[in-house]
mmCIF file of C-alpha atoms and ligand atoms in Angstrom:
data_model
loop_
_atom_site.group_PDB
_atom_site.id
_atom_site.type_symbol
_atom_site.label_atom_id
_atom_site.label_comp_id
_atom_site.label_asym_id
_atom_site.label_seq_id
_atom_site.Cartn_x
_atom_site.Cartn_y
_atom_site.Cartn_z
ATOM 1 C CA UNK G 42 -4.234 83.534 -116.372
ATOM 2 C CA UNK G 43 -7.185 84.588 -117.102
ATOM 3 C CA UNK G 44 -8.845 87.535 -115.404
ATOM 4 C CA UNK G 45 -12.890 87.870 -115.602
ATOM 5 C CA UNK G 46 -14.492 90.569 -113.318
ATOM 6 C CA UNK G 47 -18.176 90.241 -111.984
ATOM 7 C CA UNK G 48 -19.791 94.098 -112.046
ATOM 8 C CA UNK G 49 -22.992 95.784 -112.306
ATOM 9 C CA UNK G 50 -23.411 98.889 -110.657
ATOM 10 C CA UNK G 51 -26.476 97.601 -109.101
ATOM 11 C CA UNK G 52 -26.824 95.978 -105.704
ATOM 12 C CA UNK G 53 -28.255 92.832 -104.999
ATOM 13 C CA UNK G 54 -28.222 91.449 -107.933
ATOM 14 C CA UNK G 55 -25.603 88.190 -107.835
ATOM 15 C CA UNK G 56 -22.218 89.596 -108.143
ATOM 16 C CA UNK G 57 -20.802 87.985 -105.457
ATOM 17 C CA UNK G 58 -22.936 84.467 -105.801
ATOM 18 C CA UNK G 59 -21.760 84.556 -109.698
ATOM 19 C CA UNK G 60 -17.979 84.639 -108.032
ATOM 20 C CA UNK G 61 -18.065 81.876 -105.502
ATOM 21 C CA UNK G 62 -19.760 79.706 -107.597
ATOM 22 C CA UNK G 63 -17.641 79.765 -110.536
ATOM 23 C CA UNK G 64 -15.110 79.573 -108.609
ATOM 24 C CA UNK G 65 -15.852 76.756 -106.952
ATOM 25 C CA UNK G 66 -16.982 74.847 -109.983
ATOM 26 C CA UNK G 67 -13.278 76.115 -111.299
ATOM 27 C CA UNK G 68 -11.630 74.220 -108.408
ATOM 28 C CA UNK G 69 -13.387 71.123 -108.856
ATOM 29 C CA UNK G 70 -12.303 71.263 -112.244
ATOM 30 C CA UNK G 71 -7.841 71.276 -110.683
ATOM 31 C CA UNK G 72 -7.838 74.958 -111.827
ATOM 32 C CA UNK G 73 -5.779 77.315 -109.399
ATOM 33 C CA UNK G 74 -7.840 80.404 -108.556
ATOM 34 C CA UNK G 75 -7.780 83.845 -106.946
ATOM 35 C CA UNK G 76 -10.896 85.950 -105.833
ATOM 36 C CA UNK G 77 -10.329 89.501 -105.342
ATOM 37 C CA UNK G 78 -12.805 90.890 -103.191
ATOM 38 C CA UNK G 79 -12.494 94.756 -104.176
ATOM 39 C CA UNK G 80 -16.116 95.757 -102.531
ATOM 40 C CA UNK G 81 -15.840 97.558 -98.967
ATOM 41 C CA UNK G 82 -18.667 95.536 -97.564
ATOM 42 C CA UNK G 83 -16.369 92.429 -98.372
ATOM 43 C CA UNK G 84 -19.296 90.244 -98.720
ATOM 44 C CA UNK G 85 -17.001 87.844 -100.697
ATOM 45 C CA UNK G 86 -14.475 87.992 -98.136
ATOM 46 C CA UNK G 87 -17.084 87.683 -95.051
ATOM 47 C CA UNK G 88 -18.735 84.183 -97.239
ATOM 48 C CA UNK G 89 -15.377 82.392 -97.045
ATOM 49 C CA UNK G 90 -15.206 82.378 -93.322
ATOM 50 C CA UNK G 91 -12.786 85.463 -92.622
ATOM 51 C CA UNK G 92 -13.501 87.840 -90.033
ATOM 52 C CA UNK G 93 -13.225 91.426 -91.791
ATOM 53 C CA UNK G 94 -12.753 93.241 -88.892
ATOM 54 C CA UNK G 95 -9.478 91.499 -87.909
ATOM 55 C CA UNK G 96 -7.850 90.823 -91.119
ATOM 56 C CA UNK G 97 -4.049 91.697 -91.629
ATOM 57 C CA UNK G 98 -3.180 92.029 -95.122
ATOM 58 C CA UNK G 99 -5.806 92.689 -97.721
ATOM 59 C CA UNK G 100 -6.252 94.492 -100.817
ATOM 60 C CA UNK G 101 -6.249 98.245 -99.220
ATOM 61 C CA UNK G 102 -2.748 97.342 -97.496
ATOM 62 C CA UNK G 103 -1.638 96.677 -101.721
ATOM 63 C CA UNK G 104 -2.825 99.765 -102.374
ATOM 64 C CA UNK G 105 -1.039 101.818 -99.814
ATOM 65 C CA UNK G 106 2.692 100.480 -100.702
ATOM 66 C CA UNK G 107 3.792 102.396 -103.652
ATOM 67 C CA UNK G 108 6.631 99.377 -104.773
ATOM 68 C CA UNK G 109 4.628 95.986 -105.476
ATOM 69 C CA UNK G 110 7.150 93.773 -103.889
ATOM 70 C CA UNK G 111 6.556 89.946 -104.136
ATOM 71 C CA UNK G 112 6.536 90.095 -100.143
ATOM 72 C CA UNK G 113 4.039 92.227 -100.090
ATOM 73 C CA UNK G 114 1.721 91.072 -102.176
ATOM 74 C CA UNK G 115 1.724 87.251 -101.142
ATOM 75 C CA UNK G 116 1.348 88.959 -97.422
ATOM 76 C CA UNK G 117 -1.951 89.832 -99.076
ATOM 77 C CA UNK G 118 -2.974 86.618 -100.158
ATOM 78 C CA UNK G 119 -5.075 84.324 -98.020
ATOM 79 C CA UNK G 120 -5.360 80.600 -98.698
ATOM 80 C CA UNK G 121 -8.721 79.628 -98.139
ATOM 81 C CA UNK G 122 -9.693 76.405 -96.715
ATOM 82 C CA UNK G 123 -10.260 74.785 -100.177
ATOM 83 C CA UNK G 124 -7.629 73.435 -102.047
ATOM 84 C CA UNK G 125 -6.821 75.611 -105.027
ATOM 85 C CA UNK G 126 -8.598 78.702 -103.957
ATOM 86 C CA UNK G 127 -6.985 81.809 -102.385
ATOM 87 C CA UNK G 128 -8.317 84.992 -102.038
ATOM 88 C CA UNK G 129 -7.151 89.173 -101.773
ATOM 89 C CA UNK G 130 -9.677 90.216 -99.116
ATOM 90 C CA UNK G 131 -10.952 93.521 -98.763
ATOM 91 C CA UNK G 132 -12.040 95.999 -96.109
ATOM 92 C CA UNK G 133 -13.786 98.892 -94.990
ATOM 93 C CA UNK G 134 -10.766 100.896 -95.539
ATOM 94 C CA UNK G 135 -11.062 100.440 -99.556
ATOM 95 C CA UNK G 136 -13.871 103.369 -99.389
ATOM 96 C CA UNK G 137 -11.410 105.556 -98.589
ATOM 97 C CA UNK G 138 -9.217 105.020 -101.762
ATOM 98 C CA UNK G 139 -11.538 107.301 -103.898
ATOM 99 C CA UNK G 140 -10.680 110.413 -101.856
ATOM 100 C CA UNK G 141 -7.726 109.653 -100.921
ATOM 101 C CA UNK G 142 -6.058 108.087 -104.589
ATOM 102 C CA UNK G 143 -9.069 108.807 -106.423
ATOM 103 C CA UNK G 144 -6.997 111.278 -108.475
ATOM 104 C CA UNK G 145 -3.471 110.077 -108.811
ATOM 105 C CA UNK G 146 -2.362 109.215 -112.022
ATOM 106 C CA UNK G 147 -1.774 105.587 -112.949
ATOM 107 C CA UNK G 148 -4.346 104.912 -109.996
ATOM 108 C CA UNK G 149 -6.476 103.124 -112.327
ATOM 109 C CA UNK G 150 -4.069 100.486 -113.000
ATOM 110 C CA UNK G 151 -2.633 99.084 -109.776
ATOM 111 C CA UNK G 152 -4.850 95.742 -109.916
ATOM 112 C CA UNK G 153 -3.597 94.942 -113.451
ATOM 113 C CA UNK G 154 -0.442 95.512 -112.317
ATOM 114 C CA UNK G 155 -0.519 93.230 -109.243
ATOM 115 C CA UNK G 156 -2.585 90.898 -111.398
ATOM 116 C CA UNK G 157 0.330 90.419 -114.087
ATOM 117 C CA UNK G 158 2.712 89.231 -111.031
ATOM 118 C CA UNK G 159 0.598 86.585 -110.855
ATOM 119 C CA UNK G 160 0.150 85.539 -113.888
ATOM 120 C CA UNK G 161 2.230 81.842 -113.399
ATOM 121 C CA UNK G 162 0.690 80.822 -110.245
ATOM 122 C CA UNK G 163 -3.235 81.211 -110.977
ATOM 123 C CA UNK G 164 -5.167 79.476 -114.227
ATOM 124 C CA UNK G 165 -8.132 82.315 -113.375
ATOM 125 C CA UNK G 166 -8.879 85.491 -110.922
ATOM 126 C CA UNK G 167 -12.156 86.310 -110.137
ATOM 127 C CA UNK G 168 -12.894 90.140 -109.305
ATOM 128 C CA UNK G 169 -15.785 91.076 -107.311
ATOM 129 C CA UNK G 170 -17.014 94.653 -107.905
ATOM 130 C CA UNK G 171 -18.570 97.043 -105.398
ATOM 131 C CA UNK G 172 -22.162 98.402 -106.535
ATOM 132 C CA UNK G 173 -20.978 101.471 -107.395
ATOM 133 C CA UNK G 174 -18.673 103.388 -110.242
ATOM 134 C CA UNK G 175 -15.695 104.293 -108.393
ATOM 135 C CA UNK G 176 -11.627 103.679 -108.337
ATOM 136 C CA UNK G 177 -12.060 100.098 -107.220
ATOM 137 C CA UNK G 178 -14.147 99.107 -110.501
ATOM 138 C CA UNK G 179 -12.084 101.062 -112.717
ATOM 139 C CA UNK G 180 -9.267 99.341 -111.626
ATOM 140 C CA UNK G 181 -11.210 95.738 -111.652
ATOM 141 C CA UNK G 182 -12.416 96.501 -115.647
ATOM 142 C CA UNK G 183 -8.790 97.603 -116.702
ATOM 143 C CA UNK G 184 -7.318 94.563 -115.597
ATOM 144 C CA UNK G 185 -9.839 91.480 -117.053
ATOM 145 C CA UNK G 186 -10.433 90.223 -120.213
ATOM 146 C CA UNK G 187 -13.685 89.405 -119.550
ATOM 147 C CA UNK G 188 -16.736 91.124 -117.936
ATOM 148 C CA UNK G 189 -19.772 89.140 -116.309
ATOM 149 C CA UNK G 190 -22.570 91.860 -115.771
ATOM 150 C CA UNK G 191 -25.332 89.917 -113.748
ATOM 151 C CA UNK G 192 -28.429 91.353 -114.088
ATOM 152 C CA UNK G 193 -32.025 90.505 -112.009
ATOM 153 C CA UNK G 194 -34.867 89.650 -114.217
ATOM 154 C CA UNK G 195 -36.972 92.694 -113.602
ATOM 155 C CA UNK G 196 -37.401 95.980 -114.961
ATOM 156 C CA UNK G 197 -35.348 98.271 -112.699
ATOM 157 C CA UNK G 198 -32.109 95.943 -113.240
ATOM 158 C CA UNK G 199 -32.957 96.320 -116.812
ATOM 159 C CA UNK G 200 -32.680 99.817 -116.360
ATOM 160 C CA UNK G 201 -29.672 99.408 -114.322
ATOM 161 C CA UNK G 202 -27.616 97.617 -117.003
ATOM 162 C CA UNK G 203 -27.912 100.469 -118.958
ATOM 163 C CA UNK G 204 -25.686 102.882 -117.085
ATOM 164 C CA UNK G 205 -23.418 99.022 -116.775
ATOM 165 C CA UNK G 206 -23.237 98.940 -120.712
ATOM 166 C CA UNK G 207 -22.385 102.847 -120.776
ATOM 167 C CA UNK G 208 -19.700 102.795 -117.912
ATOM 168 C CA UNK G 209 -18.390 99.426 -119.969
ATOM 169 C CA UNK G 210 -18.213 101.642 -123.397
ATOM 170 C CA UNK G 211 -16.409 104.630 -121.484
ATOM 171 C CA UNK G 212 -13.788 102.284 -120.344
ATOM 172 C CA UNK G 213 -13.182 100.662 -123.693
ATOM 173 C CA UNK G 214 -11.948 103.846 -124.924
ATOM 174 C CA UNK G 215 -8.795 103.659 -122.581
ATOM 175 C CA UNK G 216 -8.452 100.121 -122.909
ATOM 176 C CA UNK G 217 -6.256 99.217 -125.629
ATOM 177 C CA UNK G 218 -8.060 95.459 -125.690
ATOM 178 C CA UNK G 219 -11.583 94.433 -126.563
ATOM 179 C CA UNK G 220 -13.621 95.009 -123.464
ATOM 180 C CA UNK G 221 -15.893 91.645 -123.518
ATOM 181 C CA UNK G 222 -19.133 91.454 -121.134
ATOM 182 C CA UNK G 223 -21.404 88.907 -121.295
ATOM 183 C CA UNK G 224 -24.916 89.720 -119.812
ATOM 184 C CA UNK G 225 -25.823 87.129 -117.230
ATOM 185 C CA UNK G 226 -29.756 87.003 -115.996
ATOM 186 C CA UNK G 227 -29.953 86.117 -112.418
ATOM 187 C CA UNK G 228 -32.453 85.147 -110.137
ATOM 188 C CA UNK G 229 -34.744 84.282 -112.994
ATOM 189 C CA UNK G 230 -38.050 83.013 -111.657
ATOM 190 C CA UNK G 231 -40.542 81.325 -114.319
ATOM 191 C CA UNK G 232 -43.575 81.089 -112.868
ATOM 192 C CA UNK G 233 -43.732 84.999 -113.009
ATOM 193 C CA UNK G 234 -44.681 87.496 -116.118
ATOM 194 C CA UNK G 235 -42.371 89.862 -114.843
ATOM 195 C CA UNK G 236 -38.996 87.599 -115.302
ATOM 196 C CA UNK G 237 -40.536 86.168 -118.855
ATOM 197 C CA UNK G 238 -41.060 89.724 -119.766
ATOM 198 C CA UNK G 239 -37.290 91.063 -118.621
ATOM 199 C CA UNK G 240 -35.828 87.783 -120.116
ATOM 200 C CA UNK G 241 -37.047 89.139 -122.938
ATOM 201 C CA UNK G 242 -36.298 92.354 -123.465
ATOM 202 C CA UNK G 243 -32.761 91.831 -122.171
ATOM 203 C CA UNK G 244 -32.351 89.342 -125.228
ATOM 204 C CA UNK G 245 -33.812 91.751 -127.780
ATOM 205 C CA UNK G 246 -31.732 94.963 -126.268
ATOM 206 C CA UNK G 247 -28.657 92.682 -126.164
ATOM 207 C CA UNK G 248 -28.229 90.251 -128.900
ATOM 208 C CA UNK G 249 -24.886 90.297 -129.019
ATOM 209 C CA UNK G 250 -23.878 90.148 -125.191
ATOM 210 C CA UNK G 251 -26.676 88.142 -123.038
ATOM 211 C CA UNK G 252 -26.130 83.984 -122.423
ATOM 212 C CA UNK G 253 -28.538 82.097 -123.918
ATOM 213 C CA UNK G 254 -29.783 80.598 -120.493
ATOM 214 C CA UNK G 255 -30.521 82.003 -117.170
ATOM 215 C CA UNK G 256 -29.475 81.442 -113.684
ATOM 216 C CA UNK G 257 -32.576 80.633 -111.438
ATOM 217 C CA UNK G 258 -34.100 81.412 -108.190
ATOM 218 C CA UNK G 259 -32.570 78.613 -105.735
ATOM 219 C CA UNK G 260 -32.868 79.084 -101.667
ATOM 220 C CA UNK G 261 -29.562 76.301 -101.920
ATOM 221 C CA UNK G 262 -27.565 79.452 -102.679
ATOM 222 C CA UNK G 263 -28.492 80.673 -99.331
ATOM 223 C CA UNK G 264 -28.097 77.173 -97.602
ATOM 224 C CA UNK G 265 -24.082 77.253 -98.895
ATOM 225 C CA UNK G 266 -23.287 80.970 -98.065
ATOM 226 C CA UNK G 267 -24.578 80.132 -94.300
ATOM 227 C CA UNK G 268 -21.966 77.209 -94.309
ATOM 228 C CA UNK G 269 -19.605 79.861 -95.592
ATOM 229 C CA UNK G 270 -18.607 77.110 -98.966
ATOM 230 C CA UNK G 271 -18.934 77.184 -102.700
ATOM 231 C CA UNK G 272 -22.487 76.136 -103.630
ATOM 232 C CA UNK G 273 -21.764 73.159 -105.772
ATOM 233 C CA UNK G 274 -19.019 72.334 -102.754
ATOM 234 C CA UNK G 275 -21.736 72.284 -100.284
ATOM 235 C CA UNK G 276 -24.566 70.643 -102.765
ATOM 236 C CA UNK G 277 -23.832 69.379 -106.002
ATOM 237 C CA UNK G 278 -26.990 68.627 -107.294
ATOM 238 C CA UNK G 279 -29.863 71.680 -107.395
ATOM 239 C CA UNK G 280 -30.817 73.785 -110.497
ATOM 240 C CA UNK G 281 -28.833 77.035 -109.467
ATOM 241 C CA UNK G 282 -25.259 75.002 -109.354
ATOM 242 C CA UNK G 283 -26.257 72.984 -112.501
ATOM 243 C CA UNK G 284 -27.026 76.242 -114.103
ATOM 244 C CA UNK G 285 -23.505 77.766 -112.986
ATOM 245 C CA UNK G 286 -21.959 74.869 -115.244
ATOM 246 C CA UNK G 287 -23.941 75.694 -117.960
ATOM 247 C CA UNK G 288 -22.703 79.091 -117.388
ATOM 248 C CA UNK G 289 -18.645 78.063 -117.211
ATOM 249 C CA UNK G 290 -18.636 75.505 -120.091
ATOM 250 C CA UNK G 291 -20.576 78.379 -122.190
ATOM 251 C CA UNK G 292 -17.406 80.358 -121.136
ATOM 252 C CA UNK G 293 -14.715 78.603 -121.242
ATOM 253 C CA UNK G 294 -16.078 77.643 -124.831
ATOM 254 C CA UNK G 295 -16.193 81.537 -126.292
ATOM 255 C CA UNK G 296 -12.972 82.193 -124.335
ATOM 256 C CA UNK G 297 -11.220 79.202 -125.895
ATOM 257 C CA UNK G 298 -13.022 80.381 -129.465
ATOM 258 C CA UNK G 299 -11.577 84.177 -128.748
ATOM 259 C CA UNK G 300 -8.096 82.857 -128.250
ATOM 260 C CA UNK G 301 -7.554 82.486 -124.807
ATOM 261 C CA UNK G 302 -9.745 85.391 -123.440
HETATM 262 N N1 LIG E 527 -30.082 82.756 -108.098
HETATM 263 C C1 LIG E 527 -30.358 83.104 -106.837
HETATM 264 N N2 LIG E 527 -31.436 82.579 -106.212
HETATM 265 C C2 LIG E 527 -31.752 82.907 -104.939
HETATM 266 N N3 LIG E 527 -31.046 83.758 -104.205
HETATM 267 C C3 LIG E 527 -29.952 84.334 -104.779
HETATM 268 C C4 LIG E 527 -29.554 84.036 -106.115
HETATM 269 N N4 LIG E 527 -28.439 84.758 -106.406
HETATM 270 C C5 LIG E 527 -28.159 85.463 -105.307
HETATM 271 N N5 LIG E 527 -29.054 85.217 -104.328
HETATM 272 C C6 LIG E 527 -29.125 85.822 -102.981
HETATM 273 O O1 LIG E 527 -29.421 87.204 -103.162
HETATM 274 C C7 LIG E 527 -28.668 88.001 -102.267
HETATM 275 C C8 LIG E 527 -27.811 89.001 -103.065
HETATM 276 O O2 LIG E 527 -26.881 88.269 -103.861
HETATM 277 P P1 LIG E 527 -25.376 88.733 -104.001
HETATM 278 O O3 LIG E 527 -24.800 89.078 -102.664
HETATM 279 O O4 LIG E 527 -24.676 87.699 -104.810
HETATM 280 O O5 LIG E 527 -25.567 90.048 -104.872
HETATM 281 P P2 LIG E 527 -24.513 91.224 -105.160
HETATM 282 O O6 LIG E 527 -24.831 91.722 -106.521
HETATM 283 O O7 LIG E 527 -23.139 90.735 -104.911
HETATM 284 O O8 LIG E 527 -24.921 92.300 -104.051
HETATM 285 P P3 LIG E 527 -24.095 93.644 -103.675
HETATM 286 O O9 LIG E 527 -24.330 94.602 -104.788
HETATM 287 O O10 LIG E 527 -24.724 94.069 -102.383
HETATM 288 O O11 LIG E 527 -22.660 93.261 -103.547
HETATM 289 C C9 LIG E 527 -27.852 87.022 -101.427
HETATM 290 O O12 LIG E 527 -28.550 86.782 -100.219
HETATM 291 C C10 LIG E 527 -27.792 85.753 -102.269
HETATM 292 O O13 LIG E 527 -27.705 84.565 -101.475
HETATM 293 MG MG1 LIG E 528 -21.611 91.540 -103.696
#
């Protein structure tokens, strides 16, 4: 299985729309996937079609039960209404865990752990990251072998991806694998200076780390998250899903160069 986490500790920048789409192009493809939606606002979680505020068994309920059990942990999974793709919701409750667990030793590991019982039944989990540096990403980084950072075309994200790259280089001293991230630009818009200009200098900061294409602005994204699907599930043919492929061949091609990662 393979494990790639979607994080930037910026809001609003296409976490959650990198997730659902990928993983919907992943389904089309027969792959069996799992979303974990580790952000309290459970965006991911709200787009499939669940109702937050009434959900039994979710990702905080995993964290409260100090034996993983198998029972336990499928009680946790949801099968969403498309075929391949289940999901570990969250909920309000996971802002807690940072006071409450914040501190506990081996804290930091508890999604890797539940992860690695999983490892037969899923081809790839998708993790979608809060906005912010807490227990919940720590524990999303130490369990994937690859990191998506989307970034927004425009100055301040630029900025933002600095403190991503820095949190991403504290991590990889604990980590006893290669950390990988691969900068995606988002929302790229180019009839305007301002994305040419960010495109731009994200390439010449990152040379090593940023896709060589960018995901553009499409309203279609919008159109699909009202309808609570997968965008190229709800429309297959507009520039943001076609860009999406672009984006999974271009990964599945490094991770199958990297040796499975
Ligand atoms: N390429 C795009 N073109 C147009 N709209 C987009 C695009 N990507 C995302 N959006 C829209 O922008 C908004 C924010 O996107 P999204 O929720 O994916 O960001 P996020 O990084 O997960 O945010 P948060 O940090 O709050 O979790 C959403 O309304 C989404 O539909
Ligand atoms: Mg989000």
């Amino acid at each position: 299985m393979k494990v790639w986490t979607v994080a930037n500790q910026k809001g609003g920048v296409g976490k959650t729309t990198t997730v659902i789409s990928l993983a919907g192009l992943l389904v089309q493809q027969g792959k069996r996937v799992l979303l974990i939606d580790t952000d309290p606002h459970a965006s991911l979680t709200s787009y499939l079609g669940f109702d937050v505020d009434s959900m039994q068994g979710t990702l905080y309920e995993l964290y409260q039960q100090p034996e993983l059990d198998d029972a336990t942990i499928n009680h946790s999974i949801q099968n969403t209404e498309f075929d391949g793709l289940d999901l570990i919701p969250a909920s309000m409750a996971l802002a807690t865990l940072d006071k409450v667990l914040g501190q506990r030793e081996g804290m930091g590991l508890i999604l890797k752990r539940i992860l690695e019982r999983l490892e037969d039944r899923y081809d790839y989990a998708l993790i979608d990251c809060p906005p912010v540096l807490g227990v919940m990403m720590v524990n999303a980084l130490a369990a994937s072998s690859r990191v998506l950072v989307p970034v927004q075309t425009e100055f301040l994200a630029i900025k933002g991806l600095e403190r991503m790259v820095k949190t991403l280089q504290i991590m990889q001293r604990s980590c006893p694998a290669p950390l990988r991230y691969t900068v995606v630009p988002t929302m790229y818009d180019k009839r305007t200076k301002a994305s040419l200009a960010a495109l731009k200098q994200l390439q010449e900061s990152y040379p090593d780390n940023v896709w060589n294409s960018v995901i553009p602005i499409d309203t279609k994204f919008r159109d699909a998250s009202l309808k609570h699907m997968p965008p190229s599930l709800y429309i297959k043919k507009c520039r943001g899903v076609f860009a999406y492929e672009t984006l999974l061949s271009y990964l599945q091609r490094i991770q199958d160069r990297q040796g499975g990662l």
